[in-house]
Coordinates of C-alpha atoms in Angstrom, one line a residue:
X1 CA 38.2 4.3 15.0
X2 CA 41.2 2.5 14.6
X3 CA 44.6 3.5 13.3
X4 CA 44.5 0.7 10.8
X5 CA 40.9 1.9 9.4
X6 CA 41.9 5.5 9.2
X7 CA 45.2 4.7 7.5
X8 CA 43.6 2.6 5.0
X9 CA 41.3 5.0 3.8
X10 CA 41.4 8.6 3.1
X11 CA 42.6 10.1 6.2
X12 CA 45.7 10.3 8.6
X13 CA 46.7 10.3 12.0
X14 CA 48.7 13.7 13.2
X15 CA 49.5 15.4 16.4
X16 CA 47.9 18.6 17.4
X17 CA 51.1 20.2 17.0
X18 CA 51.7 19.1 13.2
X19 CA 48.0 20.5 12.3
X20 CA 48.4 23.9 10.2
X21 CA 45.6 25.9 8.5
X22 CA 43.5 24.3 6.0
X23 CA 43.6 20.8 7.7
X24 CA 40.5 19.2 7.9
X25 CA 40.1 17.2 11.2
X26 CA 37.3 15.6 13.2
X27 CA 37.9 16.3 16.8
X28 CA 34.5 14.3 17.8
X29 CA 33.9 11.0 16.1
X30 CA 30.2 11.9 15.9
X31 CA 30.7 15.6 15.0
X32 CA 31.2 17.4 12.0
X33 CA 34.2 17.9 10.0
X34 CA 36.4 21.1 10.9
X35 CA 38.8 23.4 9.1
X36 CA 41.8 24.5 11.1
X37 CA 41.8 28.4 10.4
X38 CA 44.8 29.2 13.0
X39 CA 46.9 27.4 15.8
X40 CA 48.5 29.1 18.5
X41 CA 50.6 27.6 21.5
X42 CA 48.9 28.0 25.0
X43 CA 51.5 26.2 27.2
X44 CA 54.1 23.8 26.4
X45 CA 51.6 21.0 26.4
X46 CA 48.4 22.4 24.9
X47 CA 47.5 24.3 21.3
X48 CA 44.3 26.7 21.0
X49 CA 42.9 25.8 17.5
X50 CA 40.4 28.0 15.8
X51 CA 38.3 25.8 14.0
X52 CA 35.4 26.4 11.0
X53 CA 32.9 23.7 10.4
X54 CA 33.1 22.5 6.7
X55 CA 29.7 23.1 5.8
X56 CA 29.3 26.6 7.4
X57 CA 28.4 28.1 10.8
X58 CA 30.2 30.2 13.6
X59 CA 33.8 29.3 14.3
X60 CA 34.8 27.1 17.2
X61 CA 37.7 27.2 19.7
X62 CA 39.4 24.1 21.2
X63 CA 42.4 23.7 23.6
X64 CA 43.7 20.2 22.9
X65 CA 46.9 18.3 24.2
X66 CA 49.9 19.1 21.8
X67 CA 50.8 15.4 21.2
X68 CA 47.3 14.2 21.0
X69 CA 46.7 12.4 18.0
X70 CA 43.8 13.6 15.5
X71 CA 42.0 12.2 12.5
X72 CA 43.0 14.5 9.7
X73 CA 41.7 14.2 5.7
X74 CA 44.4 13.8 3.3
X75 CA 42.7 16.7 1.1
X76 CA 43.1 20.1 2.5
X77 CA 40.9 23.0 2.2
X78 CA 41.6 27.0 2.0
X79 CA 39.5 28.5 5.0
X80 CA 38.7 31.3 2.5
X81 CA 36.5 29.3 0.4
X82 CA 34.3 28.3 3.3
X83 CA 31.2 29.9 4.0
X84 CA 31.3 33.2 5.9
X85 CA 31.1 32.3 9.5
X86 CA 28.9 35.5 10.2
X87 CA 26.4 34.6 7.5
X88 CA 23.1 33.0 8.5
X89 CA 23.5 29.3 8.5
X90 CA 21.0 27.8 5.5
X91 CA 18.5 25.2 6.7
X92 CA 20.0 21.6 7.0
X93 CA 17.7 19.1 5.1
X94 CA 17.3 15.7 6.7
X95 CA 15.4 12.5 5.4
X96 CA 12.9 10.9 8.0
X97 CA 11.0 8.6 6.0
X98 CA 11.2 6.3 3.3
X99 CA 8.5 4.5 0.6
X100 CA 9.1 2.3 -2.6
X101 CA 7.1 0.1 -4.8
X102 CA 9.6 -1.5 -7.1
X103 CA 10.0 -5.1 -9.2
X104 CA 11.5 -6.5 -6.2
X105 CA 8.9 -5.6 -3.6
X106 CA 6.1 -3.7 -2.8
X107 CA 7.4 -1.9 -0.3
X108 CA 11.0 -0.9 1.3
X109 CA 12.0 -3.9 3.0
X110 CA 11.2 -5.9 -0.3
X111 CA 13.2 -3.5 -2.3
X112 CA 16.3 -3.5 0.1
X113 CA 16.3 -7.3 0.6
X114 CA 16.0 -8.2 -3.2
X115 CA 19.0 -5.6 -3.8
X116 CA 21.3 -7.1 -1.3
X117 CA 20.5 -10.7 -2.4
X118 CA 21.3 -9.7 -6.0
X119 CA 18.1 -10.5 -7.2
X120 CA 16.4 -9.6 -10.9
X121 CA 13.3 -8.3 -11.2
X122 CA 12.9 -8.6 -15.1
X123 CA 10.7 -11.0 -16.8
X124 CA 9.0 -11.9 -20.0
X125 CA 5.7 -9.8 -20.6
X126 CA 2.8 -11.8 -21.4
X127 CA -0.6 -11.1 -23.1
X128 CA -2.0 -10.7 -26.8
X129 CA -0.8 -7.1 -27.0
X130 CA 2.8 -7.7 -26.7
X131 CA 2.8 -10.8 -29.2
X132 CA 5.1 -10.0 -32.3
X133 CA 7.2 -7.6 -30.5
X134 CA 11.0 -8.0 -31.0
X135 CA 11.5 -7.2 -27.4
X136 CA 9.3 -8.4 -24.7
X137 CA 11.4 -8.1 -21.4
X138 CA 10.1 -5.5 -18.6
X139 CA 10.7 -5.2 -14.7
X140 CA 7.0 -5.0 -13.6
X141 CA 6.1 -3.8 -10.1
X142 CA 5.8 -7.0 -7.7
X143 CA 2.5 -5.8 -6.6
X144 CA -0.8 -4.6 -8.6
X145 CA -1.1 -1.1 -7.0
X146 CA -5.1 -1.2 -8.2
X147 CA -5.4 -4.1 -5.7
X148 CA -4.0 -2.2 -2.6
X149 CA -6.1 0.7 -2.9
X150 CA -9.9 1.3 -2.5
X151 CA -11.6 0.4 -5.9
X152 CA -13.0 3.7 -6.1
X153 CA -10.3 5.7 -5.4
X154 CA -8.2 3.3 -7.8
X155 CA -10.5 3.9 -10.9
X156 CA -9.7 7.8 -10.6
X157 CA -6.0 7.4 -10.8
X158 CA -3.6 6.5 -13.4
X159 CA -1.0 3.5 -12.7
X160 CA 1.8 6.1 -12.1
X161 CA -0.2 8.1 -9.6
X162 CA -1.2 4.8 -7.7
X163 CA 2.3 3.5 -7.2
X164 CA 3.4 7.1 -6.0
X165 CA 0.4 7.3 -3.6
X166 CA 1.3 4.0 -2.1
X167 CA 5.0 4.7 -1.8
X168 CA 4.0 8.2 -0.2
X169 CA 2.0 6.5 2.3
X170 CA 4.5 4.0 3.3
X171 CA 7.3 7.1 3.5
X172 CA 4.5 9.3 5.7
X173 CA 4.2 6.3 8.1
X174 CA 7.8 5.4 8.4
X175 CA 8.4 9.2 9.4
X176 CA 6.2 8.6 12.1
X177 CA 3.3 10.2 10.6
X178 CA -0.3 9.8 10.9
X179 CA -2.0 8.7 7.6
X180 CA -5.0 10.8 8.5
X181 CA -2.8 13.7 7.1
X182 CA -0.9 16.7 8.2
X183 CA -3.2 17.9 10.9
X184 CA -3.5 14.7 12.5
X185 CA 0.4 14.5 12.2
X186 CA 1.1 17.7 14.1
X187 CA 2.0 19.4 10.7
X188 CA 0.8 22.5 9.4
X189 CA -0.9 21.8 5.9
X190 CA 0.6 25.3 4.6
X191 CA 4.0 24.4 5.5
X192 CA 4.2 20.9 3.8
X193 CA 4.8 20.2 0.3
X194 CA 5.1 17.6 -2.5
X195 CA 7.5 17.3 -5.3
X196 CA 7.2 14.6 -7.8
X197 CA 8.9 13.7 -10.9
X198 CA 7.5 11.9 -14.1
X199 CA 8.1 11.5 -17.8
X200 CA 4.6 10.7 -19.5
X201 CA 2.7 10.5 -15.8
X202 CA -0.8 9.2 -17.3
X203 CA -0.3 9.4 -21.1
X204 CA -1.0 5.6 -21.5
X205 CA -4.6 6.4 -20.2
X206 CA -4.9 8.5 -23.5
X207 CA -4.0 5.6 -25.4
X208 CA -6.4 3.3 -23.7
X209 CA -9.0 5.9 -24.2
X210 CA -8.5 6.0 -28.0
X211 CA -8.9 2.3 -28.1
X212 CA -11.9 2.1 -26.1
X213 CA -13.4 5.1 -28.4
X214 CA -12.8 3.0 -31.3
X215 CA -13.8 -0.3 -30.3
X216 CA -16.9 1.0 -28.1
X217 CA -17.8 4.8 -29.1
X218 CA -17.5 7.9 -27.1
X219 CA -19.9 7.0 -24.5
X220 CA -17.8 4.4 -23.2
X221 CA -14.9 6.7 -22.8
X222 CA -14.2 7.2 -18.9
X223 CA -15.1 10.6 -17.4
X224 CA -11.8 10.5 -15.4
X225 CA -9.8 10.3 -18.6
X226 CA -8.5 14.1 -18.7
X227 CA -7.6 14.5 -15.0
X228 CA -5.9 11.3 -15.1
X229 CA -3.7 12.0 -18.2
X230 CA -1.9 15.1 -16.9
X231 CA 1.7 14.5 -15.3
X232 CA 1.0 16.4 -12.3
X233 CA -1.7 13.8 -11.2
X234 CA 0.6 12.0 -8.9
X235 CA 1.5 15.2 -6.8
X236 CA -2.1 16.1 -6.6
X237 CA -3.2 12.8 -5.4
X238 CA -0.6 12.5 -2.7
X239 CA -1.6 16.3 -1.6
X240 CA -5.2 15.5 -1.4
X241 CA -4.5 12.0 0.3
X242 CA -2.5 13.8 3.0
X243 CA -3.9 17.2 3.2
X244 CA -0.6 18.8 1.9
X245 CA -1.4 22.6 0.9
X246 CA 2.1 24.1 1.0
X247 CA 2.7 23.2 -2.6
X248 CA 2.6 20.2 -5.2
X249 CA 4.8 20.4 -7.8
X250 CA 6.1 18.3 -10.8
X251 CA 9.1 17.9 -12.5
X252 CA 9.5 16.5 -16.1
X253 CA 13.2 16.3 -17.2
X254 CA 13.4 12.6 -18.8
X255 CA 15.0 10.0 -16.7
X256 CA 16.5 12.9 -14.1
X257 CA 12.9 13.8 -13.2
X258 CA 12.7 12.0 -9.8
X259 CA 16.3 13.0 -9.0
X260 CA 15.4 16.6 -9.9
X261 CA 12.0 16.5 -8.1
X262 CA 14.3 15.6 -4.8
X263 CA 16.8 18.2 -5.3
X264 CA 14.1 20.7 -5.8
X265 CA 12.3 19.9 -2.6
X266 CA 15.7 20.3 -0.8
X267 CA 15.9 24.1 -2.2
X268 CA 12.3 24.6 -1.1
X269 CA 13.0 23.6 2.6
X270 CA 16.2 25.6 2.7
X271 CA 14.6 28.8 1.2
X272 CA 11.9 28.4 3.9
X273 CA 8.9 28.0 1.8
X274 CA 8.0 24.6 3.8
X275 CA 9.1 22.7 6.6
X276 CA 8.4 19.1 5.1
X277 CA 8.3 17.7 1.9
X278 CA 7.0 14.4 0.1
X279 CA 9.6 14.1 -2.4
X280 CA 10.5 11.5 -5.2
X281 CA 9.6 9.8 -8.6
X282 CA 7.4 7.4 -10.1
X283 CA 6.6 6.0 -13.5
X284 CA 4.5 3.4 -15.3
X285 CA 5.4 3.0 -18.9
X286 CA 5.3 -0.8 -19.6
X287 CA 2.8 -0.7 -22.8
X288 CA 3.5 -2.3 -26.3
X289 CA 3.5 1.4 -27.8
X290 CA 6.8 2.4 -25.7
X291 CA 8.2 -0.8 -25.7
X292 CA 8.0 -0.9 -29.3
X293 CA 9.4 2.5 -29.6
X294 CA 12.3 1.9 -27.6
X295 CA 13.1 -1.4 -29.6
X296 CA 12.9 0.6 -32.7
X297 CA 15.8 3.0 -31.3
X298 CA 17.7 -0.4 -30.5
X299 CA 18.0 1.0 -26.8
X300 CA 16.7 -1.9 -25.1
X301 CA 18.1 -5.3 -24.4
X302 CA 17.0 -8.1 -26.6
X303 CA 17.7 -11.3 -24.4
X304 CA 14.0 -12.4 -24.8
X305 CA 15.4 -15.9 -23.6
X306 CA 17.4 -14.5 -20.7
X307 CA 15.1 -12.1 -18.7
X308 CA 17.4 -12.4 -15.5
X309 CA 20.5 -11.4 -16.9
X310 CA 19.1 -9.1 -19.6
X311 CA 19.9 -5.9 -17.7
X312 CA 23.7 -5.8 -17.4
X313 CA 25.1 -2.3 -16.2
X314 CA 28.7 -1.9 -17.1
X315 CA 29.0 -5.3 -18.3
X316 CA 31.3 -5.8 -21.5
X317 CA 28.1 -7.8 -23.0
X318 CA 25.3 -5.3 -22.2
X319 CA 22.8 -4.5 -24.9
X320 CA 20.6 -2.0 -23.7
X321 CA 18.3 -1.4 -20.7
X322 CA 15.0 -3.0 -19.6
X323 CA 11.9 -1.0 -18.9
X324 CA 10.8 -0.9 -15.2
X325 CA 8.1 0.5 -13.4
X326 CA 7.2 1.8 -9.8
X327 CA 7.9 4.6 -7.4
X328 CA 10.4 5.7 -4.9
X329 CA 9.5 8.5 -2.2
X330 CA 11.6 10.3 0.4
X331 CA 10.4 12.6 3.2
X332 CA 12.4 15.7 3.5
X333 CA 12.5 17.6 6.6
X334 CA 14.4 20.6 7.9
X335 CA 16.5 19.2 10.7
X336 CA 15.1 21.6 13.5
X337 CA 11.6 20.5 12.6
X338 CA 12.5 17.1 12.5
X339 CA 14.4 17.2 15.8
X340 CA 11.6 19.2 17.6
X341 CA 9.1 16.5 16.7
X342 CA 11.5 13.4 17.8
X343 CA 11.6 11.9 14.2
X344 CA 14.1 9.3 13.3
X345 CA 16.7 10.8 11.1
X346 CA 18.2 8.4 8.3
X347 CA 20.8 10.9 6.9
X348 CA 21.2 14.4 5.6
X349 CA 20.0 15.4 1.9
X350 CA 23.3 17.6 1.9
X351 CA 23.2 19.1 -1.9
X352 CA 22.2 18.2 -5.3
X353 CA 23.5 19.4 -9.0
X354 CA 22.0 20.0 -12.0
X355 CA 23.5 20.6 -15.7
X356 CA 22.5 20.2 -19.4
X357 CA 24.5 18.7 -21.8
X358 CA 23.1 20.9 -24.8
X359 CA 24.2 18.0 -27.3
X360 CA 21.9 15.6 -28.4
X361 CA 18.2 14.6 -28.0
X362 CA 19.1 10.9 -27.2
X363 CA 22.7 10.4 -26.9
X364 CA 24.9 11.5 -23.9
X365 CA 27.7 13.8 -24.6
X366 CA 30.6 11.2 -25.0
X367 CA 33.3 12.8 -22.8
X368 CA 30.5 13.3 -20.2
X369 CA 31.4 16.8 -19.5
X370 CA 27.7 17.7 -18.3
X371 CA 27.8 14.4 -16.0
X372 CA 30.9 15.7 -14.5
X373 CA 29.3 19.1 -14.2
X374 CA 26.4 18.0 -12.1
X375 CA 28.6 15.7 -9.9
X376 CA 30.7 18.8 -9.1
X377 CA 27.8 21.0 -8.5
X378 CA 26.4 18.7 -6.1
X379 CA 29.6 18.2 -4.1
X380 CA 29.8 21.8 -3.9
X381 CA 26.0 22.3 -2.9
X382 CA 27.0 19.8 0.0
X383 CA 29.9 21.9 1.3
X384 CA 32.3 18.9 0.0
X385 CA 34.9 17.7 -2.2
X386 CA 35.7 14.5 -4.2
X387 CA 37.5 13.2 -1.3
X388 CA 34.5 13.0 0.7
X389 CA 32.8 10.6 -1.5
X390 CA 32.5 7.0 -0.1
X391 CA 30.1 5.4 -2.5
X392 CA 28.4 6.1 -6.0
X393 CA 24.8 4.8 -7.1
X394 CA 25.5 5.1 -10.6
X395 CA 22.6 5.8 -13.2
X396 CA 24.2 3.1 -15.6
X397 CA 21.4 2.0 -17.8
X398 CA 23.4 -0.7 -19.4
X399 CA 23.6 1.1 -22.6
X400 CA 27.1 1.2 -24.0
X401 CA 27.5 4.8 -24.8
X402 CA 25.6 5.8 -21.2
X403 CA 27.7 3.7 -19.2
X404 CA 30.9 4.9 -20.9
X405 CA 29.9 8.4 -20.8
X406 CA 29.4 8.2 -16.7
X407 CA 32.4 6.1 -16.2
X408 CA 34.6 8.8 -17.9
X409 CA 32.9 11.4 -15.7
X410 CA 33.5 9.7 -12.4
X411 CA 36.9 9.1 -13.5
X412 CA 37.6 12.6 -13.9
X413 CA 35.9 13.7 -10.7
X414 CA 38.0 11.3 -8.7
X415 CA 41.2 11.3 -10.5
X416 CA 43.7 8.4 -9.2
X417 CA 41.5 7.6 -6.7
X418 CA 38.8 6.5 -8.7
X419 CA 39.2 2.9 -7.8
X420 CA 38.9 3.7 -4.1
X421 CA 35.1 4.5 -4.8
X422 CA 32.8 1.7 -4.7
X423 CA 30.1 2.1 -7.4
X424 CA 26.7 0.2 -8.0
X425 CA 23.9 0.3 -10.3
X426 CA 20.6 -0.9 -9.4
X427 CA 19.0 -1.0 -12.7
X428 CA 20.7 -4.4 -13.2
X429 CA 17.9 -5.6 -10.5
X430 CA 15.4 -3.1 -11.3
X431 CA 15.4 -2.5 -14.9
X432 CA 15.2 1.2 -15.7
X433 CA 12.1 3.0 -13.9
X434 CA 12.4 6.1 -16.2
X435 CA 11.0 9.1 -13.9
X436 CA 10.7 6.7 -10.9
X437 CA 14.4 5.6 -10.9
X438 CA 15.7 8.5 -9.3
X439 CA 13.4 8.1 -6.7
X440 CA 14.0 4.4 -6.1
X441 CA 17.7 4.8 -6.2
X442 CA 17.8 7.7 -4.0
X443 CA 16.0 5.3 -1.3
X444 CA 18.6 2.8 -2.0
X445 CA 21.6 5.2 -1.4
X446 CA 19.8 6.2 2.0
X447 CA 19.6 2.5 2.9
X448 CA 23.1 2.1 2.2
X449 CA 24.1 4.9 4.4
X450 CA 22.0 3.3 7.0
X451 CA 23.1 0.0 7.0
X452 CA 26.8 0.5 5.7
X453 CA 26.2 -1.9 3.0
X454 CA 26.5 -1.7 -0.8
X455 CA 24.2 -3.8 -2.9
X456 CA 26.1 -5.7 -5.7
X457 CA 25.4 -4.9 -9.5
X458 CA 23.4 -7.7 -10.7
X459 CA 23.9 -8.5 -14.3
X460 CA 27.7 -7.2 -13.8
X461 CA 29.6 -10.5 -14.6
X462 CA 32.4 -9.2 -16.8
X463 CA 33.1 -5.6 -16.5
X464 CA 34.0 -3.8 -19.7
X465 CA 37.8 -3.1 -19.5
X466 CA 38.7 0.3 -19.3
X467 CA 36.0 2.0 -17.7
X468 CA 38.3 2.5 -14.7
X469 CA 35.6 1.9 -12.2
X470 CA 35.5 -0.3 -9.0
X471 CA 31.9 -2.1 -9.5
X472 CA 30.6 -3.7 -6.5
X473 CA 29.5 -7.2 -8.0
X474 CA 28.6 -10.5 -6.2
X475 CA 27.7 -10.0 -2.9
X476 CA 27.2 -6.7 -0.6
X477 CA 30.3 -4.8 0.4
X478 CA 30.6 -2.8 3.3
X479 CA 30.6 1.1 3.0
X480 CA 34.2 2.4 3.5
X481 CA 34.9 3.8 6.9
X482 CA 36.2 7.3 5.5
X483 CA 34.2 9.4 3.3
X484 CA 30.9 10.7 4.5
X485 CA 29.2 11.7 1.3
X486 CA 27.0 8.9 -1.0
X487 CA 26.3 10.0 -4.6
X488 CA 23.2 9.2 -6.4
X489 CA 22.9 9.8 -10.3
X490 CA 20.4 10.4 -12.8
X491 CA 20.8 11.5 -16.4
X492 CA 18.1 11.5 -18.9
X493 CA 17.3 12.0 -22.8
X494 CA 18.0 15.6 -23.9
X495 CA 21.0 15.9 -21.8
X496 CA 19.4 16.6 -18.7
X497 CA 21.8 15.5 -15.5
X498 CA 20.9 15.5 -11.9
X499 CA 22.9 14.3 -9.0
X500 CA 21.8 14.0 -5.3
X501 CA 24.5 14.0 -2.1
X502 CA 23.5 12.1 1.1
X503 CA 25.6 12.8 4.0
X504 CA 26.1 9.9 6.6
X505 CA 24.2 11.1 10.0

């Protein structure tokens, strides 16, 4: 790391002799951050350092030249606040596979290329069912999942579950696993899990079933209707498809559902219940009923004549979100388990945080105190501080109140350094995937860490004055060299707030 890049970020160069307890240093460019616990001279030219890993673990000792320059963070840490070095070290969770179906593509490469190019996946929805609606905008998935699955299987699954299964299969392959399932992949079925988030799951199937009942009578109603309507269908289908027997859980927390599902999977691995989890979110809600309901709330954009410019996160002229659909899935794994099988590691799923606004069923708490609490909880869980953050993938739906609330929380979190943190919002390109948003945006955040590139925020041509954020616009921007944490935010109706913290490998 050059002196210029160090001094230009949130780090400085100090000699070993200048270090004092509480300084956070990196003695190895590829190693973890270490907190200085004690210093003692050994000779006139060397100093002994007692160092403690920032994320916990046994103390280390280094004897270094007194006048050798070290990379030191500008923020300091009280060693007494660190995890007890004698305590058992909790399992570290890593990301080893990614999968996605989105409005920008039927797989992860399509999603990532579309985000980097700044393309919009929003279009005008056609068909007699949508005629007469005041809003006819949506971000449909770039592929029809029913066309990519065997017909007998697709007929037994709702559209949301179809998305989930396709994304899970891609992530499974990407992690170097065999699509025949756990046993063929060398995994223990009972030590493998599924954790999926969704809001309504297969509820549209019930609406379709009622229309069929009215039009054609009870004998025309599909016998698969009941199992297709339950929100847990996605997790169950993935479990069955890949022979996953440890646990198959579903989380429903409005638009934070996918993010919470990933966070709960992190906890399941840390607790030792499972070694590997297929985790993410999925949703398929582009129906006349849902679109009409959001239009009645005046929550969605009405730019029917400008679909490509309809979703405008943080923009001064934003007028609401755009419904989207799709799924995003991560393979989360215990680090030792991943290394033992020779898996490629994208990054560490370092921590996550939850909070509740306890304020309103549809509106965010204006000052963003709940959002701030979730952000701080995620950093604490990751053993990190605001100074460690290099990037934020914002929830930013393009609603006036929602974007302002998130901006206020971020400004309080980062204080005077807020404009040093590049922020992007994927919903400008993808629309709002509801329960699937957290999964797809987590995939994008991991890819940002992998490639060191932050996608631009589509639709943010004129950022609202006074938000105080550095919104990435126009073209991709390199990830800052200092700071190793990227945050992925999700906030939902009812005041559900969830934040994921990913750490560079």
